[in-house]
PDB file of C-alpha atoms in Angstrom:
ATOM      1  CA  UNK A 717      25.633  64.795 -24.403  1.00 74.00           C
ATOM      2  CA  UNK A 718      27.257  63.410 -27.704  1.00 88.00           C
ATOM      3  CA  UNK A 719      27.279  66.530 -30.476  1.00 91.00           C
ATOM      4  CA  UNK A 720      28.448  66.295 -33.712  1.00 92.00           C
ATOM      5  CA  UNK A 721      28.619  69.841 -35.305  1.00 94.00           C
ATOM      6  CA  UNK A 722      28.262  70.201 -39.040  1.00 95.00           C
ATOM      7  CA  UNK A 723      29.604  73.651 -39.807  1.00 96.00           C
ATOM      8  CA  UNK A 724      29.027  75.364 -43.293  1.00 96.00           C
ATOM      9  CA  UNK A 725      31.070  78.689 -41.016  1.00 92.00           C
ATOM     10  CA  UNK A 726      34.641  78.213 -40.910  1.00 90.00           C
ATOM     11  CA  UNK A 727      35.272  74.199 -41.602  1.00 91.00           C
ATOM     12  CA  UNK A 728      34.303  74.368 -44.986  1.00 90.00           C
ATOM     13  CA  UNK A 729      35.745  76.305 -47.929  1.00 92.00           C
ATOM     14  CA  UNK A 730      32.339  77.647 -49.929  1.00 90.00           C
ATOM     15  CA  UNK A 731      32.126  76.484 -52.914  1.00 95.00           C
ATOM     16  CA  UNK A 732      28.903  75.346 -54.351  1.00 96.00           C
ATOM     17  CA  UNK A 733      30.395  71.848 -54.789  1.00 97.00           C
ATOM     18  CA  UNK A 734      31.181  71.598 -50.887  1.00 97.00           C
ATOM     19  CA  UNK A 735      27.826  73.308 -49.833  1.00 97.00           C
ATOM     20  CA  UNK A 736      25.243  70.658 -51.696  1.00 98.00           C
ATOM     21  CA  UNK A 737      27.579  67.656 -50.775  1.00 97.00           C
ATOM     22  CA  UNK A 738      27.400  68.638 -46.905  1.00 97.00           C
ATOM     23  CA  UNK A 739      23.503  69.307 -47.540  1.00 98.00           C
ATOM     24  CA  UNK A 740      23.471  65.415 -48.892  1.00 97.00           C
ATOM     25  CA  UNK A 741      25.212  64.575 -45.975  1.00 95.00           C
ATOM     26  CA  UNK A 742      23.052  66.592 -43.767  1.00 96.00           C
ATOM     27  CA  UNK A 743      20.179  64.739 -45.406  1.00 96.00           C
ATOM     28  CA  UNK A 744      22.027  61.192 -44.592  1.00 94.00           C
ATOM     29  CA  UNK A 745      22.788  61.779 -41.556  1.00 92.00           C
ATOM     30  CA  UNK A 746      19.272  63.123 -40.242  1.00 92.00           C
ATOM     31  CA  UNK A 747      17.805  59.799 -42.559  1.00 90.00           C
ATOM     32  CA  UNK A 748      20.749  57.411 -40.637  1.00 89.00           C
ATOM     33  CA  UNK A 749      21.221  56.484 -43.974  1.00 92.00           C
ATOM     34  CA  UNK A 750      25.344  57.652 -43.795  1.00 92.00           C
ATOM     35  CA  UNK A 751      27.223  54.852 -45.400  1.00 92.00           C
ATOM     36  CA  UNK A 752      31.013  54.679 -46.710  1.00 92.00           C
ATOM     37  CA  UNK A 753      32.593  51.786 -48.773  1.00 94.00           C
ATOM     38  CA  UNK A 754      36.153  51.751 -48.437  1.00 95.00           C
ATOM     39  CA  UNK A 755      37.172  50.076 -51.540  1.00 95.00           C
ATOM     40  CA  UNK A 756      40.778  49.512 -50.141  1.00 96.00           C
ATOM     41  CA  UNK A 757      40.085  47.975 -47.332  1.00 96.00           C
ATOM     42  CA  UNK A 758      36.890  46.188 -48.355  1.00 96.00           C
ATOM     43  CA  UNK A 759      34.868  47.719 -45.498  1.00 96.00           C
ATOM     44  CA  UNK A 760      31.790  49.199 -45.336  1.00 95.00           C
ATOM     45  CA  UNK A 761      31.125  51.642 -42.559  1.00 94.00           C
ATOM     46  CA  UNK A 762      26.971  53.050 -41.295  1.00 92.00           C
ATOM     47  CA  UNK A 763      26.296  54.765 -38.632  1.00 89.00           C
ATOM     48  CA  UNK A 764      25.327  53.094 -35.268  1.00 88.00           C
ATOM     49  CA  UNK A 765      21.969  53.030 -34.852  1.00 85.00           C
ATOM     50  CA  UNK A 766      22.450  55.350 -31.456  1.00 87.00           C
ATOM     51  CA  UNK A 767      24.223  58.376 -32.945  1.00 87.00           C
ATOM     52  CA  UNK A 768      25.456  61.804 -31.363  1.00 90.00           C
ATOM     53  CA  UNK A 769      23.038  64.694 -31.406  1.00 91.00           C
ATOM     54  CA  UNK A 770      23.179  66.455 -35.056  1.00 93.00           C
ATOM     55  CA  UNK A 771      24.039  70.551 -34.924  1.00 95.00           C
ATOM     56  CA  UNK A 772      24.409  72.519 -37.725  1.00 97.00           C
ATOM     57  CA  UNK A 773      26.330  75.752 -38.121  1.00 97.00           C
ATOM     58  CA  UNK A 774      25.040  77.698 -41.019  1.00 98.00           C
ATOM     59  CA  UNK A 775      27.787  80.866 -42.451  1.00 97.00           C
ATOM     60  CA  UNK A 776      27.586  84.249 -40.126  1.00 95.00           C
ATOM     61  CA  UNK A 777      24.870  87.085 -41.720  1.00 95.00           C
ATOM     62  CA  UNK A 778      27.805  88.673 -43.385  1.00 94.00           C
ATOM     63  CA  UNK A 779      28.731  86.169 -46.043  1.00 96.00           C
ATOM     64  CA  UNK A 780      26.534  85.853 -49.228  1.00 96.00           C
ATOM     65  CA  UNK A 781      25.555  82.964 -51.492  1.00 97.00           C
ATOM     66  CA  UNK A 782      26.532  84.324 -54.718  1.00 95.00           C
ATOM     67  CA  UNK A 783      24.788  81.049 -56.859  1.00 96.00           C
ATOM     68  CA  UNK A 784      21.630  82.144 -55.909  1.00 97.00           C
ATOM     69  CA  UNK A 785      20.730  85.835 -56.766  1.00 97.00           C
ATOM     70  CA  UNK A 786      17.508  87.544 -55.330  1.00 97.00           C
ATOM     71  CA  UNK A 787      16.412  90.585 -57.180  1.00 97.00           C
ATOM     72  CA  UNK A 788      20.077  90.711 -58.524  1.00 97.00           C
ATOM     73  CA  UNK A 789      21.788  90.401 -55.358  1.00 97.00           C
ATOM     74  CA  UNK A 790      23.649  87.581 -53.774  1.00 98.00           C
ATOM     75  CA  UNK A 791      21.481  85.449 -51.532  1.00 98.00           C
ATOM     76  CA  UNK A 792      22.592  85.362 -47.788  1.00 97.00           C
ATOM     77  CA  UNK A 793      24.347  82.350 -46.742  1.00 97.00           C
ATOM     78  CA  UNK A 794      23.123  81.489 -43.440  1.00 98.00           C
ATOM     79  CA  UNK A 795      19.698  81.308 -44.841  1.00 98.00           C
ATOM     80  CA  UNK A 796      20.528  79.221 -47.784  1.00 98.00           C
ATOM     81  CA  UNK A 797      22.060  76.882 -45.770  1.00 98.00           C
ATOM     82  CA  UNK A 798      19.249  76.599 -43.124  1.00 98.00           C
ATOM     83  CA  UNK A 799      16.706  76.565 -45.498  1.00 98.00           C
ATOM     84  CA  UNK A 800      18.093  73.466 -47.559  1.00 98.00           C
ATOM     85  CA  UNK A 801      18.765  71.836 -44.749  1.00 98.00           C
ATOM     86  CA  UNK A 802      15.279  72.491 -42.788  1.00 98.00           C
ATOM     87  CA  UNK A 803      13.458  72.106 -45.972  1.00 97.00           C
ATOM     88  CA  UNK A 804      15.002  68.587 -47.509  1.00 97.00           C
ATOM     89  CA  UNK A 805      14.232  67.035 -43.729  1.00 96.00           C
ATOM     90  CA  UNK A 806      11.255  68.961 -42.468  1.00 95.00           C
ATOM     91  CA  UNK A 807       9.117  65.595 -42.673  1.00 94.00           C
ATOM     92  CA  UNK A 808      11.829  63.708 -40.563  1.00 93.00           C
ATOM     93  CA  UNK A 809      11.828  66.520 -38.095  1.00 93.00           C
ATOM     94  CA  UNK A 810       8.104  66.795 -37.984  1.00 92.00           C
ATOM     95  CA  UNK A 811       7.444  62.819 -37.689  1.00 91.00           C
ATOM     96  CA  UNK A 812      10.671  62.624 -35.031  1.00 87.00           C
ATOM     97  CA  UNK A 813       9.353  65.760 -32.371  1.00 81.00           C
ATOM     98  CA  UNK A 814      10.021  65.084 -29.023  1.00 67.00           C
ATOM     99  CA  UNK A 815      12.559  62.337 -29.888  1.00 73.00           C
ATOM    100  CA  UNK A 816      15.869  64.030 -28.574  1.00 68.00           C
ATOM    101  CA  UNK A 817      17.255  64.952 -31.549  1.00 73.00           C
ATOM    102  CA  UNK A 818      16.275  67.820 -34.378  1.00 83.00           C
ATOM    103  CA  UNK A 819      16.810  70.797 -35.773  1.00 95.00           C
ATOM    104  CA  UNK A 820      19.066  72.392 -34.073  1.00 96.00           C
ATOM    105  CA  UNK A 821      21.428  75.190 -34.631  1.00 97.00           C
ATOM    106  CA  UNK A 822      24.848  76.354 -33.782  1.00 97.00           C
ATOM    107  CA  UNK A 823      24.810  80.464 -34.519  1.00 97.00           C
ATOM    108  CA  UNK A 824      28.033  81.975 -35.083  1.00 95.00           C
ATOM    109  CA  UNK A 825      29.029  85.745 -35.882  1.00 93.00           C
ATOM    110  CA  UNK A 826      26.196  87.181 -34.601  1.00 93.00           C
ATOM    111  CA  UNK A 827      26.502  90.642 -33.301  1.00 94.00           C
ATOM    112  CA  UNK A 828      23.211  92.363 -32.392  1.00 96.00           C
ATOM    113  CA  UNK A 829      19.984  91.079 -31.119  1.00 97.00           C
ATOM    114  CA  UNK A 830      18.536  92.588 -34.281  1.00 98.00           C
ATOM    115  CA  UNK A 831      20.287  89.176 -36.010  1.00 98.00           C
ATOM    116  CA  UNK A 832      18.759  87.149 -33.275  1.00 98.00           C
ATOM    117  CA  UNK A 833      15.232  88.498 -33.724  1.00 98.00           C
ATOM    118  CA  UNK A 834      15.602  87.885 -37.580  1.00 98.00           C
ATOM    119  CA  UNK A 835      16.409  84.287 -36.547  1.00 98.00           C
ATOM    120  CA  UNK A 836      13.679  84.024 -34.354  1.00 98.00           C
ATOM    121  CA  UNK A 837      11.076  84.844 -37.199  1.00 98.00           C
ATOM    122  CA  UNK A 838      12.972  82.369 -39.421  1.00 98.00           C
ATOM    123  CA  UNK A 839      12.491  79.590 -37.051  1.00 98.00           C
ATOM    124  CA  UNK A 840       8.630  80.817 -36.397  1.00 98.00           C
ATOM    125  CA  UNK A 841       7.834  80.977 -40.168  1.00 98.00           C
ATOM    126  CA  UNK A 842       9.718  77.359 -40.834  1.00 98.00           C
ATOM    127  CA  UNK A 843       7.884  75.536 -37.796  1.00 97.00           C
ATOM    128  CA  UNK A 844       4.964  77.038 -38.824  1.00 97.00           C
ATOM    129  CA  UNK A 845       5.416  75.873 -42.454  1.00 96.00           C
ATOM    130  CA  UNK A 846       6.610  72.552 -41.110  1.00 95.00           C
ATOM    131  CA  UNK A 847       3.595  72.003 -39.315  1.00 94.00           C
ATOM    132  CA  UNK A 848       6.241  71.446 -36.196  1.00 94.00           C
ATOM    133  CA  UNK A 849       5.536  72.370 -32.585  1.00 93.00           C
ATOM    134  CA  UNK A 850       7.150  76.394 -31.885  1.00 94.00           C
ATOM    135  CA  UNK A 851      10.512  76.031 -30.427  1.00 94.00           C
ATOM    136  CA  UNK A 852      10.914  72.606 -31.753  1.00 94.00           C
ATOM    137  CA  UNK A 853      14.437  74.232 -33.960  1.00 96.00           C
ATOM    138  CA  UNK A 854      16.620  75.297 -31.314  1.00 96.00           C
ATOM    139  CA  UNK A 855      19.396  77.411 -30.765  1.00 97.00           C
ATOM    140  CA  UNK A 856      23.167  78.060 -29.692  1.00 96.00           C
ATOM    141  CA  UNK A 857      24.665  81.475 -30.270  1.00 97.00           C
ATOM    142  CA  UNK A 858      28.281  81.501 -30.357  1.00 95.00           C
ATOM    143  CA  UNK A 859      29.532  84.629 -28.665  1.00 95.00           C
ATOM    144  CA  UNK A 860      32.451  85.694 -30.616  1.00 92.00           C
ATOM    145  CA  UNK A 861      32.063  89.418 -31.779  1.00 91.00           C
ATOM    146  CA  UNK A 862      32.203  92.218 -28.814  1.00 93.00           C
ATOM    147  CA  UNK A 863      29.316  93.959 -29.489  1.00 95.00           C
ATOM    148  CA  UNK A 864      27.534  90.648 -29.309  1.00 95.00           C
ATOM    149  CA  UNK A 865      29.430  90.813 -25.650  1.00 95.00           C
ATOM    150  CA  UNK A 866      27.089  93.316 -24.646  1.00 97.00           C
ATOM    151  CA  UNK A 867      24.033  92.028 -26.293  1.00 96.00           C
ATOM    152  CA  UNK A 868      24.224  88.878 -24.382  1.00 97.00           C
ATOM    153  CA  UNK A 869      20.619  89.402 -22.485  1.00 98.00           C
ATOM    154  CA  UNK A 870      18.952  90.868 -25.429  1.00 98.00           C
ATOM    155  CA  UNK A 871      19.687  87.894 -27.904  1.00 98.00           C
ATOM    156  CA  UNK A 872      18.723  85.569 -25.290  1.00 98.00           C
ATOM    157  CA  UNK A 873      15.128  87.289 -25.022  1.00 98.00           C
ATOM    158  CA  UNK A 874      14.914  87.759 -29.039  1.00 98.00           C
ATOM    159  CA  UNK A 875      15.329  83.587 -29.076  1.00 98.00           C
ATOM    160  CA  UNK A 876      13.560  82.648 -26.056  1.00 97.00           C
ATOM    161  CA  UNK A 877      11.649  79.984 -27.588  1.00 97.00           C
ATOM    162  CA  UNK A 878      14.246  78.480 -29.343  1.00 97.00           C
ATOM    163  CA  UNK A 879      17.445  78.987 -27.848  1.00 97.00           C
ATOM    164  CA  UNK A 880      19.429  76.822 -25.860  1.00 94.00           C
ATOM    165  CA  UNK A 881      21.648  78.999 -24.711  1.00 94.00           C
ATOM    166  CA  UNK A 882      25.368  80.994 -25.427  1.00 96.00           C
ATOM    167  CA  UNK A 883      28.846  79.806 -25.983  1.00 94.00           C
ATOM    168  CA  UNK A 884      31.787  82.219 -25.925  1.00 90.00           C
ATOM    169  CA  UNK A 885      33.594  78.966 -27.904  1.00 75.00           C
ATOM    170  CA  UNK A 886      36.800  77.464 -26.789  1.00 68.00           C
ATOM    171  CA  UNK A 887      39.548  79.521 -27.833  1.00 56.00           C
ATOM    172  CA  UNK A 888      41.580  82.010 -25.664  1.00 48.00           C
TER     173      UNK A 888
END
């Protein structure tokens, strides 16, 4: 399958300038509405109308969203990014289901099925706000810590309605 991953983990310096433009993007891309004039060359470049399967990998649990304080404390990334993103398309996910493509997730850093479980009830609560079928926002975990090494089985059970499976990445 054709994947295109948009990562908000380790592609993409954070500042709040970077974040909302990828979130537009995000929002273009999931509307097929992606379009680029190139001024120099006089060309003018969309997306084809079949398009590689969207993934999105929101920052690791450990790295905060200082721009947006909750009771005085920075806001966790991850979940600022996943809740922009699943919030500004939740009517193109809900009126696409069963189409091939949605939202789906790419999660990196995580290191204890206690992190998986707290993913699980985010997807739960945001298909169930959606109005979206369960385990319609799906899953990767990238295995890259080692106590996520021996947690393998565990996260896999915490996520078994959304996850599509592991990925101990590419690097070695």
């Amino acid at each position: 399958a054709k994947v295109f991953m948009a990562d908000f983990e380790d592609a993409l310096s954070p500042t709040w300038e970077n974040l909302m433009r990828g979130q537009v993007n995000l929002r273009d891309a999931v509307n097929g509405t992606v379009i680029f004039h190139d001024k120099a060359r006089n060309r003018v470049y969309k997306l084809n109308e079949k398009i590689a399967v969207l993934f999105v990998r929101p920052r690791g649990w450990h790295l905060p969203e200082a721009h947006i304080l909750i009771d005085g404390e920075p806001a966790t990334g991850c979940l600022v990014d996943f809740g922009l993103y699943f919030y500004h398309n939740q009517d193109t996910f809900r009126a696409t289901q069963g189409a091939g493509y949605g939202p789906f997730f790419y999660l990196p850093k995580m290191e204890h099925s206690r992190e998986a479980k707290i993913w699980n009830c985010v997807f739960e609560k945001a298909e169930a706000t959606a109005g979206i079928r369960k385990g319609s926002i799906r899953g990767t975990v990238l295995i890259e810590t080692l106590p996520a090494v021996f947690q393998m089985d565990e996260i896999l059970y915490e996520l078994r309605d959304h996850s599509v499976g592991l990925n101990c990445g590419r690097w070695g």
